[in-house]
Short mmCIF file of C-alpha atoms and ligand atoms in Angstrom, two decimals:
data_model
loop_
_atom_site.label_atom_id
_atom_site.label_comp_id
_atom_site.label_asym_id
_atom_site.label_seq_id
_atom_site.Cartn_x
_atom_site.Cartn_y
_atom_site.Cartn_z
CA MET A 1 -24.21 43.31 -60.26
CA ARG A 2 -27.35 42.50 -58.36
CA TRP A 3 -26.53 38.76 -58.42
CA LEU A 4 -23.19 39.51 -56.68
CA PHE A 5 -24.94 41.34 -53.82
CA ASP A 6 -27.42 38.46 -53.51
CA LEU A 7 -24.61 35.90 -53.35
CA THR A 8 -22.68 37.89 -50.72
CA ASP A 9 -25.86 38.27 -48.69
CA ARG A 10 -26.50 34.55 -48.73
CA LEU A 11 -22.93 33.65 -47.83
CA THR A 12 -22.86 36.16 -44.98
CA GLU A 13 -26.20 34.93 -43.69
CA ARG A 14 -24.95 31.34 -43.74
CA GLN A 15 -21.78 32.28 -41.82
CA LEU A 16 -23.76 34.27 -39.28
CA ARG A 17 -26.12 31.36 -38.72
CA LYS A 18 -23.14 29.07 -38.15
CA VAL A 19 -21.63 31.47 -35.61
CA ALA A 20 -24.99 31.96 -33.93
CA HIS A 21 -25.44 28.23 -33.73
CA ARG A 22 -22.00 27.74 -32.17
CA HIS A 23 -22.09 30.64 -29.72
CA GLY A 24 -25.69 31.57 -29.53
CA ARG A 25 -27.90 31.68 -26.46
CA ARG A 26 -29.63 28.45 -27.27
CA SER A 27 -26.45 26.48 -27.72
CA MET A 28 -25.21 27.99 -24.43
CA LEU A 29 -28.40 26.82 -22.74
CA ALA A 30 -27.98 23.38 -24.31
CA ARG A 31 -24.43 23.13 -22.91
CA LEU A 32 -25.54 24.28 -19.48
CA GLY A 33 -28.30 21.67 -19.56
CA ALA A 34 -25.83 18.95 -20.43
CA LEU A 35 -23.55 20.06 -17.58
CA MET A 36 -26.41 20.03 -15.09
CA VAL A 37 -27.57 16.57 -16.16
CA GLY A 38 -23.97 15.31 -15.95
CA GLY A 39 -23.51 16.83 -12.52
CA THR A 40 -26.65 15.07 -11.25
CA VAL A 41 -26.02 11.71 -12.83
CA LEU A 42 -22.25 11.40 -12.16
CA PRO A 43 -22.48 11.17 -8.34
CA MET A 44 -25.07 8.42 -8.76
CA LEU A 45 -22.66 6.20 -10.67
CA PRO A 46 -21.25 3.32 -8.59
CA PHE A 47 -17.68 3.61 -7.34
CA ASP A 48 -15.58 1.95 -4.62
CA ARG A 49 -16.21 3.74 -1.29
CA SER A 50 -15.04 0.83 0.81
CA GLY A 51 -11.37 1.74 1.00
CA GLN A 52 -10.66 -1.68 -0.46
CA SER A 53 -9.19 -0.34 -3.67
CA GLY A 54 -5.93 -1.92 -2.53
CA ALA A 55 -7.52 -5.35 -2.93
CA ALA A 56 -8.52 -4.50 -6.47
CA HIS A 57 -5.02 -3.16 -6.99
CA ALA A 58 -3.57 -6.43 -5.69
CA ALA A 59 -5.71 -8.38 -8.12
CA THR A 60 -4.00 -6.53 -10.94
CA GLY A 61 -0.43 -5.26 -11.14
CA GLY A 62 -0.21 -4.20 -7.49
CA GLY A 63 -0.37 -7.83 -6.36
CA LYS A 64 3.12 -8.38 -7.63
CA ALA A 65 4.54 -5.68 -5.36
CA ALA A 66 2.73 -7.19 -2.33
CA ALA A 67 4.05 -10.64 -3.16
CA ASP A 68 7.57 -9.26 -3.52
CA LYS A 69 7.36 -7.78 -0.02
CA ARG A 70 6.72 -11.26 1.39
CA ASP A 71 10.12 -12.23 -0.07
CA ASP A 72 12.02 -9.20 1.18
CA PRO A 73 13.57 -9.46 4.69
CA THR A 74 13.72 -5.65 4.96
CA GLN A 75 9.90 -5.43 4.74
CA CYS A 76 7.47 -5.98 7.61
CA GLU A 77 5.36 -8.08 5.18
CA TYR A 78 8.19 -10.64 4.89
CA TRP A 79 6.61 -14.03 5.57
CA ARG A 80 8.84 -14.97 8.52
CA TYR A 81 7.79 -11.83 10.41
CA CYS A 82 4.21 -13.01 11.14
CA ALA A 83 4.76 -12.67 14.93
CA PHE A 84 7.62 -10.18 14.84
CA ASP A 85 7.92 -7.22 17.19
CA GLY A 86 10.89 -4.86 17.01
CA TYR A 87 13.24 -3.20 14.50
CA ILE A 88 14.16 -5.44 11.58
CA CYS A 89 17.88 -6.30 11.93
CA SER A 90 18.26 -6.42 8.11
CA CYS A 91 17.64 -2.64 8.22
CA CYS A 92 20.12 -2.15 11.09
CA GLY A 93 23.43 -3.48 9.79
CA GLY A 94 22.65 -7.11 10.62
CA THR A 95 20.83 -9.75 8.59
CA LEU A 96 17.68 -11.79 8.84
CA THR A 97 19.46 -14.26 11.13
CA GLN A 98 22.45 -12.32 12.52
CA CYS A 99 22.67 -9.50 15.00
CA PRO A 100 24.51 -6.33 13.85
CA PRO A 101 28.16 -5.93 14.95
CA GLY A 102 28.47 -4.84 18.57
CA THR A 103 25.25 -6.57 19.66
CA GLU A 104 24.47 -10.08 20.85
CA ALA A 105 21.37 -12.24 20.57
CA SER A 106 19.06 -12.50 23.59
CA LYS A 107 19.40 -15.75 25.49
CA VAL A 108 15.63 -16.13 25.51
CA SER A 109 13.44 -15.83 22.44
CA TRP A 110 9.81 -16.15 21.47
CA VAL A 111 8.47 -18.18 18.56
CA GLY A 112 5.95 -17.73 15.81
CA THR A 113 4.38 -20.14 13.34
CA CYS A 114 4.46 -18.59 9.88
CA LEU A 115 3.24 -19.78 6.51
CA ASN A 116 5.85 -19.81 3.76
CA PRO A 117 3.94 -18.75 0.63
CA LYS A 118 6.55 -20.43 -1.58
CA ASP A 119 5.95 -24.01 -0.37
CA GLY A 120 2.66 -23.65 1.54
CA ARG A 121 4.18 -25.06 4.75
CA ASN A 122 4.17 -23.61 8.26
CA TYR A 123 7.53 -22.99 9.89
CA LEU A 124 8.48 -22.43 13.50
CA VAL A 125 10.37 -19.13 13.66
CA SER A 126 12.50 -18.07 16.61
CA TYR A 127 12.69 -14.31 17.16
CA ASN A 128 15.74 -13.08 19.04
CA ASP A 129 16.20 -9.53 20.22
CA CYS A 130 19.72 -8.20 19.64
CA CYS A 131 21.15 -6.53 22.72
CA GLY A 132 23.92 -4.14 23.71
CA LYS A 133 23.08 -0.99 21.71
CA GLY A 134 20.23 1.50 21.87
CA SER A 135 17.18 1.20 19.60
CA CYS A 136 18.11 0.89 15.93
CA GLY A 137 15.10 2.99 14.91
CA ASN A 138 14.84 1.58 11.36
CA CYS A 139 12.02 -0.57 10.02
CA LEU A 140 9.82 -0.89 13.10
CA CYS A 141 7.57 -3.90 12.60
CA ASN A 142 4.82 -5.39 14.76
CA ASN A 143 2.84 -8.43 13.61
CA ASN A 144 0.88 -10.59 16.00
CA GLU A 145 -0.23 -13.80 14.30
CA ARG A 146 -0.86 -16.37 17.05
CA GLU A 147 0.93 -14.07 19.48
CA ARG A 148 -0.28 -14.41 23.10
CA PRO A 149 -0.05 -12.20 26.22
CA GLY A 150 2.69 -12.53 28.84
CA TYR A 151 1.19 -15.55 30.55
CA ARG A 152 2.40 -17.55 27.51
CA LEU A 153 5.95 -16.21 27.48
CA GLY A 154 7.16 -18.46 24.64
CA VAL A 155 4.81 -16.79 22.17
CA HIS A 156 4.82 -13.29 23.70
CA ASN A 157 6.59 -10.62 21.66
CA ASP A 158 5.80 -7.39 23.50
CA ILE A 159 8.66 -7.56 25.94
CA ASN A 160 12.37 -6.70 25.87
CA TRP A 161 13.98 -10.12 25.85
CA CYS A 162 17.42 -8.55 26.37
CA MET A 163 16.42 -8.45 30.02
CA ALA A 164 17.30 -12.14 30.10
CA ASN A 165 20.96 -11.44 29.21
CA SER A 166 23.62 -11.05 31.87
CA GLY A 167 25.29 -8.20 29.92
CA SER A 168 23.54 -5.15 28.52
CA SER A 169 19.76 -5.23 28.43
CA MET A 170 19.60 -2.49 25.80
CA PHE A 171 17.41 -3.59 22.87
CA HIS A 172 18.62 -2.83 19.35
CA CYS A 173 16.73 -4.97 16.78
CA THR A 174 15.24 -8.42 16.20
CA THR A 175 16.18 -11.40 14.00
CA ALA A 176 14.02 -14.25 12.68
CA VAL A 177 15.56 -17.75 12.51
CA ILE A 178 13.76 -20.86 11.26
CA VAL A 179 14.01 -23.58 13.91
CA GLY A 180 11.59 -26.17 12.60
CA VAL A 181 8.68 -27.15 10.42
CA ALA A 182 5.34 -27.00 12.20
N1 ABN B 201 10.72 -8.03 21.69
C1 ABN B 201 10.84 -6.78 21.14
C2 ABN B 201 10.65 -5.66 22.10
C3 ABN B 201 11.73 -5.03 22.65
C4 ABN B 201 11.55 -3.99 23.52
C5 ABN B 201 10.28 -3.62 23.87
C6 ABN B 201 9.19 -4.28 23.33
C7 ABN B 201 9.37 -5.32 22.44
#
């Protein structure tokens, strides 16, 4: 009978040691130590603080989305809009080149020179404000590549060109028509 007590003692002792090892004070201290070391070392690891994560994103899958925007006339990133200022007519019931119903194109326009990413050529783009209705309010877009102040009116976008029309001078939205290759 004695051997049975001895065996039970040994098994119990082994179990207790295991439990003590798992939940004991020392193992707790060891865990705390690991946490403290981790907490000190982690902030030292290098990470992108520059706010340029978008660039990294573009280099991977995100680049596709950015490229798609350059092909989409409802997006301000669309390639023809490099010197655009106004509401995009494609978002206002018109199209890239046509004013929405009930509005007419301004008699005077301004031009931009924009790079077409598809063929690598620069195109002369004429921007016409569409006039006769109040502000469309959709897809406001303002890009200023090669744009110049009012003393160079032909490349100045920050003005309501509907003022040049004899009818209504209310500005609604803006179109972008290719008029030449630069
Ligand atoms: N050329 C677009 C525009 C219209 C009204 C006011 C500013 C700019």
